[in-house]
Backbone as CSV, one residue per row, in Angstrom:
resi,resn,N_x,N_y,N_z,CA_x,CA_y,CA_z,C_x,C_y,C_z
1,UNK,-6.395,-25.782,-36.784,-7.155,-26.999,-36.946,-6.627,-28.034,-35.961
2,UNK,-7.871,-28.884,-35.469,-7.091,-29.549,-34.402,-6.358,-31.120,-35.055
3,UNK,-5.431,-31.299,-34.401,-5.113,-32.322,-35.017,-6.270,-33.596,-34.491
4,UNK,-6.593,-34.777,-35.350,-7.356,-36.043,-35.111,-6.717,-37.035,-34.503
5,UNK,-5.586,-37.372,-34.797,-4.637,-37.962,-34.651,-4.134,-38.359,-32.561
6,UNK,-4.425,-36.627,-32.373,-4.049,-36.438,-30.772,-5.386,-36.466,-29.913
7,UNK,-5.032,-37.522,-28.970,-6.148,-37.923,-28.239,-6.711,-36.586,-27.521
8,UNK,-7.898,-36.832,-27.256,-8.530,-35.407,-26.456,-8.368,-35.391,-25.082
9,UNK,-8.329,-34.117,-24.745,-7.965,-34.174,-23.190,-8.531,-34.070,-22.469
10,UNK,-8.620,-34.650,-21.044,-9.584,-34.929,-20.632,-9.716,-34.028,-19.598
11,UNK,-11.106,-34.016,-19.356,-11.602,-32.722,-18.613,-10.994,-32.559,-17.126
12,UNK,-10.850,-31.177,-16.648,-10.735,-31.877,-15.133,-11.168,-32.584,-14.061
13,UNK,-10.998,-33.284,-13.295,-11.830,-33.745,-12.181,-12.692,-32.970,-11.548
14,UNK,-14.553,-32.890,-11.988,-15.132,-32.012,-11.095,-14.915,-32.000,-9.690
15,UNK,-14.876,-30.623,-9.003,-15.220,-31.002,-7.464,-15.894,-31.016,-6.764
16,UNK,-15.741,-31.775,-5.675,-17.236,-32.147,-4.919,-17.602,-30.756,-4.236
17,UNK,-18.814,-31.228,-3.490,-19.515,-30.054,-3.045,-18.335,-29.714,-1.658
18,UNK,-17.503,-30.663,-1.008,-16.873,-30.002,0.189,-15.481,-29.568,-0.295
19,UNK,-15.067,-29.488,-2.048,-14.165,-28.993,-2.245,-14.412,-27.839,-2.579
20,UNK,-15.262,-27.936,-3.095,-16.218,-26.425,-3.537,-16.385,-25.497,-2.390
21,UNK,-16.976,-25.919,-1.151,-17.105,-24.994,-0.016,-15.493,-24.865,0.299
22,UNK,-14.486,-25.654,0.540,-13.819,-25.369,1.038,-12.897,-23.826,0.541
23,UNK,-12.983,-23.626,-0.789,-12.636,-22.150,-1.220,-13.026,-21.494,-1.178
24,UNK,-14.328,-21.189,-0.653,-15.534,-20.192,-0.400,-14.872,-19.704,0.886
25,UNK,-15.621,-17.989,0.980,-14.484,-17.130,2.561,-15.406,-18.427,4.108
26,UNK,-16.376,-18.415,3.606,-17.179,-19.160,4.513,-16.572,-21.020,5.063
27,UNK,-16.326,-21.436,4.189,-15.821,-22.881,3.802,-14.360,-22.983,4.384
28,UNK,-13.582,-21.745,3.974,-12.061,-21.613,4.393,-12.004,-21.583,6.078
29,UNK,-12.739,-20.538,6.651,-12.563,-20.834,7.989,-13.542,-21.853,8.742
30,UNK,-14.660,-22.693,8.555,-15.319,-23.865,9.131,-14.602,-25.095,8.775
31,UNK,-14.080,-25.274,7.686,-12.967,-26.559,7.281,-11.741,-26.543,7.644
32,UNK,-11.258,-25.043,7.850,-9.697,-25.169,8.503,-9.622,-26.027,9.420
33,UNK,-8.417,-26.775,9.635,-8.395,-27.838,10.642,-8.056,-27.074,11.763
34,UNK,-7.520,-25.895,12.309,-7.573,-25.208,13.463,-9.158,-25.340,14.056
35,UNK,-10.265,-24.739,13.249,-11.632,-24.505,13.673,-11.909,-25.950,14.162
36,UNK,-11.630,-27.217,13.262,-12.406,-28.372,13.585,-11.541,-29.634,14.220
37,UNK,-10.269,-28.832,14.878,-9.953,-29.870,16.099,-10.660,-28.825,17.481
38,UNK,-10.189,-27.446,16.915,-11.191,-27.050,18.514,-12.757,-27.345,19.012
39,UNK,-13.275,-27.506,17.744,-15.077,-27.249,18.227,-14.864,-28.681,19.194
40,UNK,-14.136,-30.211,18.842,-14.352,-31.082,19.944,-14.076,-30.699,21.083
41,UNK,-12.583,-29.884,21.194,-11.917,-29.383,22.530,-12.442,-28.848,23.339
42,UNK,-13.600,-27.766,22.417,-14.270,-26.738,23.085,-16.025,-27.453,23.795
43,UNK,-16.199,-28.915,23.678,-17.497,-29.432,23.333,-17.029,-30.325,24.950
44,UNK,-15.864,-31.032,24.728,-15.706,-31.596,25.808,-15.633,-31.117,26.827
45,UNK,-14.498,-29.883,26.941,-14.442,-29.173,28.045,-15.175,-28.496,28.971
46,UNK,-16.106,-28.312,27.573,-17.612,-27.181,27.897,-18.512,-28.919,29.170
47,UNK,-18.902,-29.827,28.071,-19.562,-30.762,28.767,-18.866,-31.317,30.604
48,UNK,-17.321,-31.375,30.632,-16.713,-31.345,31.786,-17.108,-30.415,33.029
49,UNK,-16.999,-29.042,32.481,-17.531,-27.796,33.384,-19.196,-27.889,33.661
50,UNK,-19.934,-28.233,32.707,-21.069,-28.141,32.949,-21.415,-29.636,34.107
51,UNK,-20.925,-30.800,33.822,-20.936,-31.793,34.489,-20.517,-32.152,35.620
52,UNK,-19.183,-31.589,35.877,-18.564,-31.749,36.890,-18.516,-30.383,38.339
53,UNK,-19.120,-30.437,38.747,-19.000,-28.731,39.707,-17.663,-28.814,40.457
54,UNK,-16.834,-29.577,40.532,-15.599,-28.875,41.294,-14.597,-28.147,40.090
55,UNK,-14.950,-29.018,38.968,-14.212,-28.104,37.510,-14.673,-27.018,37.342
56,UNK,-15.988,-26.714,37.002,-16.898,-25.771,36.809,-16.112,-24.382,38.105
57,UNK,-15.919,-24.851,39.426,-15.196,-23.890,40.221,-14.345,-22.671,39.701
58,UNK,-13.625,-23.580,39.847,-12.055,-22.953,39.179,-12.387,-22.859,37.176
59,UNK,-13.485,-22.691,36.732,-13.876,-21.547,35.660,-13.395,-20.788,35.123
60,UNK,-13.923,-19.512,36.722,-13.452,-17.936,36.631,-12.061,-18.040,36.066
61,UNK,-11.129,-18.532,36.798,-9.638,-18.679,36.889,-9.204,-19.362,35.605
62,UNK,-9.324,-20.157,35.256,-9.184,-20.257,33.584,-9.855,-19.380,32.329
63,UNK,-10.967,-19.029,32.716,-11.422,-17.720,31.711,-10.523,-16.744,31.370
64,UNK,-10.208,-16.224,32.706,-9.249,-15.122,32.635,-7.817,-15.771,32.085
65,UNK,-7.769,-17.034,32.272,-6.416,-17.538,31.791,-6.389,-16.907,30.402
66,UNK,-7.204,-17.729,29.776,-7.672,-17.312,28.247,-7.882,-15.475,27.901
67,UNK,-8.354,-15.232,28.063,-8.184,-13.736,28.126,-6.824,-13.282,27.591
68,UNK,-6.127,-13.311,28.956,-4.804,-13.048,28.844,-4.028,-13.930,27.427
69,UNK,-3.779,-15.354,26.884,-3.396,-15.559,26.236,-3.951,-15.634,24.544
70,UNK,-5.197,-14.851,24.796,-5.956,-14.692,23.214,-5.345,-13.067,23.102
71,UNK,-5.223,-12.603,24.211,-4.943,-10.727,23.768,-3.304,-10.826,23.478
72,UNK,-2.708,-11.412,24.132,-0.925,-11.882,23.804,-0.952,-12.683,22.701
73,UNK,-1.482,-13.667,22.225,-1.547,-13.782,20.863,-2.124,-13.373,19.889
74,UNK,-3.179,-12.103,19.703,-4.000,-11.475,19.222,-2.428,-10.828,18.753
75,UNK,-1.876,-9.784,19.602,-0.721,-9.218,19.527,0.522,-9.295,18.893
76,UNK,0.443,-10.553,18.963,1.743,-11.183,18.715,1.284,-11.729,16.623
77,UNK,-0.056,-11.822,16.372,-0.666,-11.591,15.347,-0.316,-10.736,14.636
78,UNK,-1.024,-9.771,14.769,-0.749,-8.278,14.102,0.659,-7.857,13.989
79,UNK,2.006,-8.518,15.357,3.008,-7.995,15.004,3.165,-8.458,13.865
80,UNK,3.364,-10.293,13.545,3.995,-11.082,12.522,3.152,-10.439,10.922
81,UNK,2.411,-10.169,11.215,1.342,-9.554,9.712,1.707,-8.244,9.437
82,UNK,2.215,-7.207,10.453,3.291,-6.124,10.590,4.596,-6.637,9.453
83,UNK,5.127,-7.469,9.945,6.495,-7.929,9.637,5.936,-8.454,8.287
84,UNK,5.359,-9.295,7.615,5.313,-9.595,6.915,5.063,-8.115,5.395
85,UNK,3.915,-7.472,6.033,3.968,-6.048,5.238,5.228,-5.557,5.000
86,UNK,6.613,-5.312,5.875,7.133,-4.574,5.546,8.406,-5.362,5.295
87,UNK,8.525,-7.080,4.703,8.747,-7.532,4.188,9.032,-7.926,2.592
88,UNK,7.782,-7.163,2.207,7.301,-7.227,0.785,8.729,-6.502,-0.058
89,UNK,8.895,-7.413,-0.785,9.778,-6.330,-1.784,8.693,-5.974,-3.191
90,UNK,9.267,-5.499,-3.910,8.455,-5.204,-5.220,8.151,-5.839,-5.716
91,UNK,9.057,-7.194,-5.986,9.259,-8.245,-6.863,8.515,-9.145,-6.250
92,UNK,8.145,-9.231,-5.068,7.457,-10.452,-4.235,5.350,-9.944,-4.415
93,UNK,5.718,-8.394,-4.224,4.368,-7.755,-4.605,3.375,-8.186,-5.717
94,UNK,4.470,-8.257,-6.882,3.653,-7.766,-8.185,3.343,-9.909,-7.914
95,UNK,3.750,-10.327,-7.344,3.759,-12.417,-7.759,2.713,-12.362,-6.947
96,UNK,2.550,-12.001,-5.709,1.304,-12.164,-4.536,0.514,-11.446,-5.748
97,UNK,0.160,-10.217,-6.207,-0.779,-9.483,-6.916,-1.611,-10.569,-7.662
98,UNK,-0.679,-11.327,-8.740,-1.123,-12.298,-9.548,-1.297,-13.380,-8.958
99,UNK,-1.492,-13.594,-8.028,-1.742,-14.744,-7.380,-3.327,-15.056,-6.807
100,UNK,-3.749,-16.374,-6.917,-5.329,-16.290,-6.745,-5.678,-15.157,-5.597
101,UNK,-6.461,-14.777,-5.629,-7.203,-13.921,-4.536,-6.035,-12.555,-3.671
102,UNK,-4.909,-12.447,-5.108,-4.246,-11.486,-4.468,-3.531,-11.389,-3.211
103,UNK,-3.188,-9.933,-2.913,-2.690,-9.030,-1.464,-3.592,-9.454,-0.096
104,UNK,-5.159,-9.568,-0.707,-6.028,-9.405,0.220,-5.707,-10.834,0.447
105,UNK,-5.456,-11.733,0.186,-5.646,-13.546,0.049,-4.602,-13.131,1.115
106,UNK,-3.733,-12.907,1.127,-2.491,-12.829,2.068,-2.631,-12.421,3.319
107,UNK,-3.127,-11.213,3.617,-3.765,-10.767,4.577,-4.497,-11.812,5.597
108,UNK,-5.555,-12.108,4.499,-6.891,-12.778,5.398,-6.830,-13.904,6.543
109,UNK,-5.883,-14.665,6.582,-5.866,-15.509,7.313,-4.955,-14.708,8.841
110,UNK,-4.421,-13.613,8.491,-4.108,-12.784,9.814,-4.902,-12.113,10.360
111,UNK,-6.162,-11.870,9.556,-6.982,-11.096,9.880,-8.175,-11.953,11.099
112,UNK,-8.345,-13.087,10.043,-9.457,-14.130,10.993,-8.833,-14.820,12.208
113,UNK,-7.682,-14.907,12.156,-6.776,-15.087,13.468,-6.884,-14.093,14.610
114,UNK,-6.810,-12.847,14.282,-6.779,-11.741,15.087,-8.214,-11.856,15.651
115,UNK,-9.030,-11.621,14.673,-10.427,-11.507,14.637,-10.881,-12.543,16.032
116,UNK,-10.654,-13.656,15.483,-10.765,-14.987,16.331,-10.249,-14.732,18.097
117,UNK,-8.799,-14.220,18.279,-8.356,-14.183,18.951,-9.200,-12.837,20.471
118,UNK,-9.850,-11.709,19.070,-10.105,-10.595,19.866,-11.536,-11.185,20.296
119,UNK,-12.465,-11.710,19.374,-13.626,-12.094,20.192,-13.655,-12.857,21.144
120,UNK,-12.508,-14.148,20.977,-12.273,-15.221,22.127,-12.180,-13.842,23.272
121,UNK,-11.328,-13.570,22.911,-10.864,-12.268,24.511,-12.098,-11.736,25.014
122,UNK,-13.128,-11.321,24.981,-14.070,-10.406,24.877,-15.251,-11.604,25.681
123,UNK,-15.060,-12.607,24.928,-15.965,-13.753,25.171,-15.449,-14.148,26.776
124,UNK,-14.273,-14.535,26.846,-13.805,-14.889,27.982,-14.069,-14.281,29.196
125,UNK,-13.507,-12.866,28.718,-13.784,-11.914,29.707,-15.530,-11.535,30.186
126,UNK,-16.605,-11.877,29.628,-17.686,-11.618,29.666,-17.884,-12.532,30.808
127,UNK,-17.855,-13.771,30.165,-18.048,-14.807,31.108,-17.427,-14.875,32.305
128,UNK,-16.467,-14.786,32.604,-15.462,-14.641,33.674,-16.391,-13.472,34.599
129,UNK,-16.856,-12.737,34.363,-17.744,-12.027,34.890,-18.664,-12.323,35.409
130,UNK,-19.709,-13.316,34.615,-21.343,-13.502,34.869,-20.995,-14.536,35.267
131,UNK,-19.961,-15.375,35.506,-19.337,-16.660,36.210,-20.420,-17.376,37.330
132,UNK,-20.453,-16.186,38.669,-21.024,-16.128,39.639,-22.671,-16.502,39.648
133,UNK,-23.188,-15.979,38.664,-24.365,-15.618,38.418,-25.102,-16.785,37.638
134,UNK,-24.097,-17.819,36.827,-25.090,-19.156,36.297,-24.957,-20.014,37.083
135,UNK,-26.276,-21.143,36.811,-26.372,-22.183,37.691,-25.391,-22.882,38.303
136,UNK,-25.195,-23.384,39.452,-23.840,-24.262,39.881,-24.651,-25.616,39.408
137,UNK,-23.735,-26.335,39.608,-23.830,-27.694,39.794,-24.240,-27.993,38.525
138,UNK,-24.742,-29.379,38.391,-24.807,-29.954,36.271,-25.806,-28.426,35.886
139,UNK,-24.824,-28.100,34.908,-25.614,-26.780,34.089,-25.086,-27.053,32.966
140,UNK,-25.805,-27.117,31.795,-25.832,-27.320,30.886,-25.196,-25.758,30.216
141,UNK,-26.031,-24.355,31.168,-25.557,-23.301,30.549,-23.978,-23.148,30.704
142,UNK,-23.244,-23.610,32.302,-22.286,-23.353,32.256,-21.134,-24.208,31.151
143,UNK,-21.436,-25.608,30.841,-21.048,-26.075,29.968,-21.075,-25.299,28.437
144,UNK,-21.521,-24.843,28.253,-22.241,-23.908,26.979,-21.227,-22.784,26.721
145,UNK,-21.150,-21.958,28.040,-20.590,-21.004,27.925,-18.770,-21.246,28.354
146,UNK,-18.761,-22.069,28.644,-17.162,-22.571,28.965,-16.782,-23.386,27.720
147,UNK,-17.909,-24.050,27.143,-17.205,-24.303,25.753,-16.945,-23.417,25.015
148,UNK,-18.238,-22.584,24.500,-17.525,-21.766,23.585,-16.329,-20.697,23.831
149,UNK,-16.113,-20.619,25.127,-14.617,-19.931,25.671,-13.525,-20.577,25.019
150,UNK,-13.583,-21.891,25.362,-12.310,-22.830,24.925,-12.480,-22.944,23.637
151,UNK,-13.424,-22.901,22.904,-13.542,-23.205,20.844,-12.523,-22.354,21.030
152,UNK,-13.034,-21.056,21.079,-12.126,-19.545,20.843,-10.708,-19.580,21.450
153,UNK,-10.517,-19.949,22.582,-8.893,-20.260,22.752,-8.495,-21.352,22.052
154,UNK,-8.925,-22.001,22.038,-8.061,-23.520,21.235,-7.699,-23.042,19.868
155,UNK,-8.939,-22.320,19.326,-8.914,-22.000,17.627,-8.041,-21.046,17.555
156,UNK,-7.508,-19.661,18.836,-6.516,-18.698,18.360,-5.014,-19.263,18.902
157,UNK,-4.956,-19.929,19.862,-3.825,-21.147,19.865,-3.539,-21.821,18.726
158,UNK,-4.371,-22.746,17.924,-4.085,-23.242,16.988,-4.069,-22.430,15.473
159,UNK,-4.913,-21.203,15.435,-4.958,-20.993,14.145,-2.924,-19.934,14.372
160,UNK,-2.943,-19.609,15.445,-1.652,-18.803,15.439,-0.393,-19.730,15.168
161,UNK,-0.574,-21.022,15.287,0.575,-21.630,15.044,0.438,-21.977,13.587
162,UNK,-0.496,-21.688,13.148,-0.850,-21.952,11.743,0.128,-21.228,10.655
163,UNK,-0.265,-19.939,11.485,-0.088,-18.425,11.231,1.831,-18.525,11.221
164,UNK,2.677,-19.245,11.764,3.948,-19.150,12.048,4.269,-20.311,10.901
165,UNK,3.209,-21.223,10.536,3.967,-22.024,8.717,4.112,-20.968,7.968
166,UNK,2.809,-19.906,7.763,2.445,-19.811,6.332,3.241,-18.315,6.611
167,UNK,3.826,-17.916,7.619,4.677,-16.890,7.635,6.531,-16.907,7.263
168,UNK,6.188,-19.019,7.075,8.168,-19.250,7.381,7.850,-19.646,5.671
169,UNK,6.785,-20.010,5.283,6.237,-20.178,3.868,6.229,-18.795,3.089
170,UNK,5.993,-17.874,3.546,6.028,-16.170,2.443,7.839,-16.322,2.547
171,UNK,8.507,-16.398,3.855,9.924,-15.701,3.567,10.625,-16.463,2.662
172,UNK,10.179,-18.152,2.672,10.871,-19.239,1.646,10.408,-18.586,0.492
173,UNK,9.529,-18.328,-0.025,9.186,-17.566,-1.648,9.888,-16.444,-1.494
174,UNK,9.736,-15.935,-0.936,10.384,-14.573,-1.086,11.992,-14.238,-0.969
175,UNK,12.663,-15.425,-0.159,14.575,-15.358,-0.976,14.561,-16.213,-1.554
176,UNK,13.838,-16.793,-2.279,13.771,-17.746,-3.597,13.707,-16.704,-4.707
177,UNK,12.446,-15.620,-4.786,12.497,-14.781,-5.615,13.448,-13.826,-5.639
178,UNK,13.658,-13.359,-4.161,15.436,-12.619,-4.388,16.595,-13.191,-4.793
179,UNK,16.581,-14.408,-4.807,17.960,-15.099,-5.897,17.607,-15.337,-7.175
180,UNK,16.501,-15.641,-7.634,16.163,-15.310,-8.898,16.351,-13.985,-9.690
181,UNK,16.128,-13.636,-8.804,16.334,-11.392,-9.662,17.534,-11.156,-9.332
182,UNK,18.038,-11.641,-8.274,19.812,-11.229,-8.523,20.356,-11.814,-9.056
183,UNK,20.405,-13.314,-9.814,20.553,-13.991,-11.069,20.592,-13.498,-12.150
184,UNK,18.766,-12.964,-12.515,19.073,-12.244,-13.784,19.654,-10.866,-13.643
185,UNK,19.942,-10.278,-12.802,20.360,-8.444,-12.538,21.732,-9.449,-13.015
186,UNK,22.720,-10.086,-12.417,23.819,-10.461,-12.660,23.949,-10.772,-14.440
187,UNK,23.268,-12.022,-14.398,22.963,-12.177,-15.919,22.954,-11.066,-17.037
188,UNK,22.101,-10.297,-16.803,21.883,-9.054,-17.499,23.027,-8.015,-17.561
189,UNK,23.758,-7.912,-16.136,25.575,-7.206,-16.378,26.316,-7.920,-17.210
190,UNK,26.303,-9.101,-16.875,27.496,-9.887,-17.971,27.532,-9.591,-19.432
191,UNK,25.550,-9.644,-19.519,25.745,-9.938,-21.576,25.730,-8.083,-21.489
192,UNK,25.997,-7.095,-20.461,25.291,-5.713,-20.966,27.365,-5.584,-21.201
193,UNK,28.051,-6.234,-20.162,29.643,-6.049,-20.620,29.924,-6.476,-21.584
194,UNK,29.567,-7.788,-22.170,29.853,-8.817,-23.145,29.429,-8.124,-24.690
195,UNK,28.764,-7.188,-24.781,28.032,-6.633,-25.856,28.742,-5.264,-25.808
């Protein structure tokens, strides 16, 4: 029976519709702040190349820049998400398990990094190609296509440094939880002598 006496509690704060998207798989990567400092980076730069033709030049030569540093950090991705797998102890397993959205929750943000990183590559390299072949001078296409080069590098630049918190963030939980279990393993010898 409830007591009368004890005030009622009050509901939680509904959330708005951009807190709501923001936990959605869709919401998580368009709100990450990696995605939405690059789309300006990638908007200006794009508008620079398309505007300016002596920038627009030297293009090719930054495309391929990018290339090269989305496939070296693509790499350098998969190693740290490597390391982190074979990191896992048992005890750190079964806490990620119960944890919102699980093993896979853990994963995912190495995954859309990589992901990010391999299409930027692919993207770059395309363009870097057909370079020759779009309009010179104010082109709106070349602006277009040199932005979305740079979204994709800026976003696997930035989402990878992202990627190096929430990797120094698993090892802090995880010898937090190894001094906890060697606490109680200790604990548990004492009263198993003491008895």
């Amino acid at each position: 029976m409830a007591d009368s006496n004890r005030p009622a509690e009050a509901a939680p704060p509904a959330k708005t519709t951009k807190e709501s998207l923001r936990y959605t798989p869709a919401g998580s990567v368009l709100l990450a702040s990696d995605f939405l400092i690059s789309v300006p980076i990638g908007a200006v730069l794009g508008f620079l190349v398309g505007q300016i033709d002596k920038i627009g030049d030297t293009a090719p030569t930054i495309l391929l820049a990018y290339v090269a540093a989305l496939v070296a950090l693509a790499a350098i991705v998969i190693a740290a998400h490597t390391l982190l797998i074979t990191l896992l102890s048992p005890e750190y397993l079964v806490l990620l398990e119960h944890a919102k959205g699980g093993v896979p929750a853990v994963s995912r943000p190495y995954k859309i990094v990589a992901f990010v990183c391999a299409a930027g590559s692919l993207a770059s390299l395309t363009a870097a190609l057909v370079w020759p072949v779009l309009p010179n001078g104010y082109s709106t296409t070349r602006g277009l296509v040199f932005g979305v080069c740079t979204l994709f590098a800026s976003w696997g630049i930035l989402g990878s440094t992202q990627l190096i918190g929430l990797g120094a963030f698993h090892l802090e939980r995880r010898t937090s939880l190894l001094h906890i279990v060697r606490d109680v393993r200790q604990l548990r010898e004492q009263n198993r002598k003491q008895a």
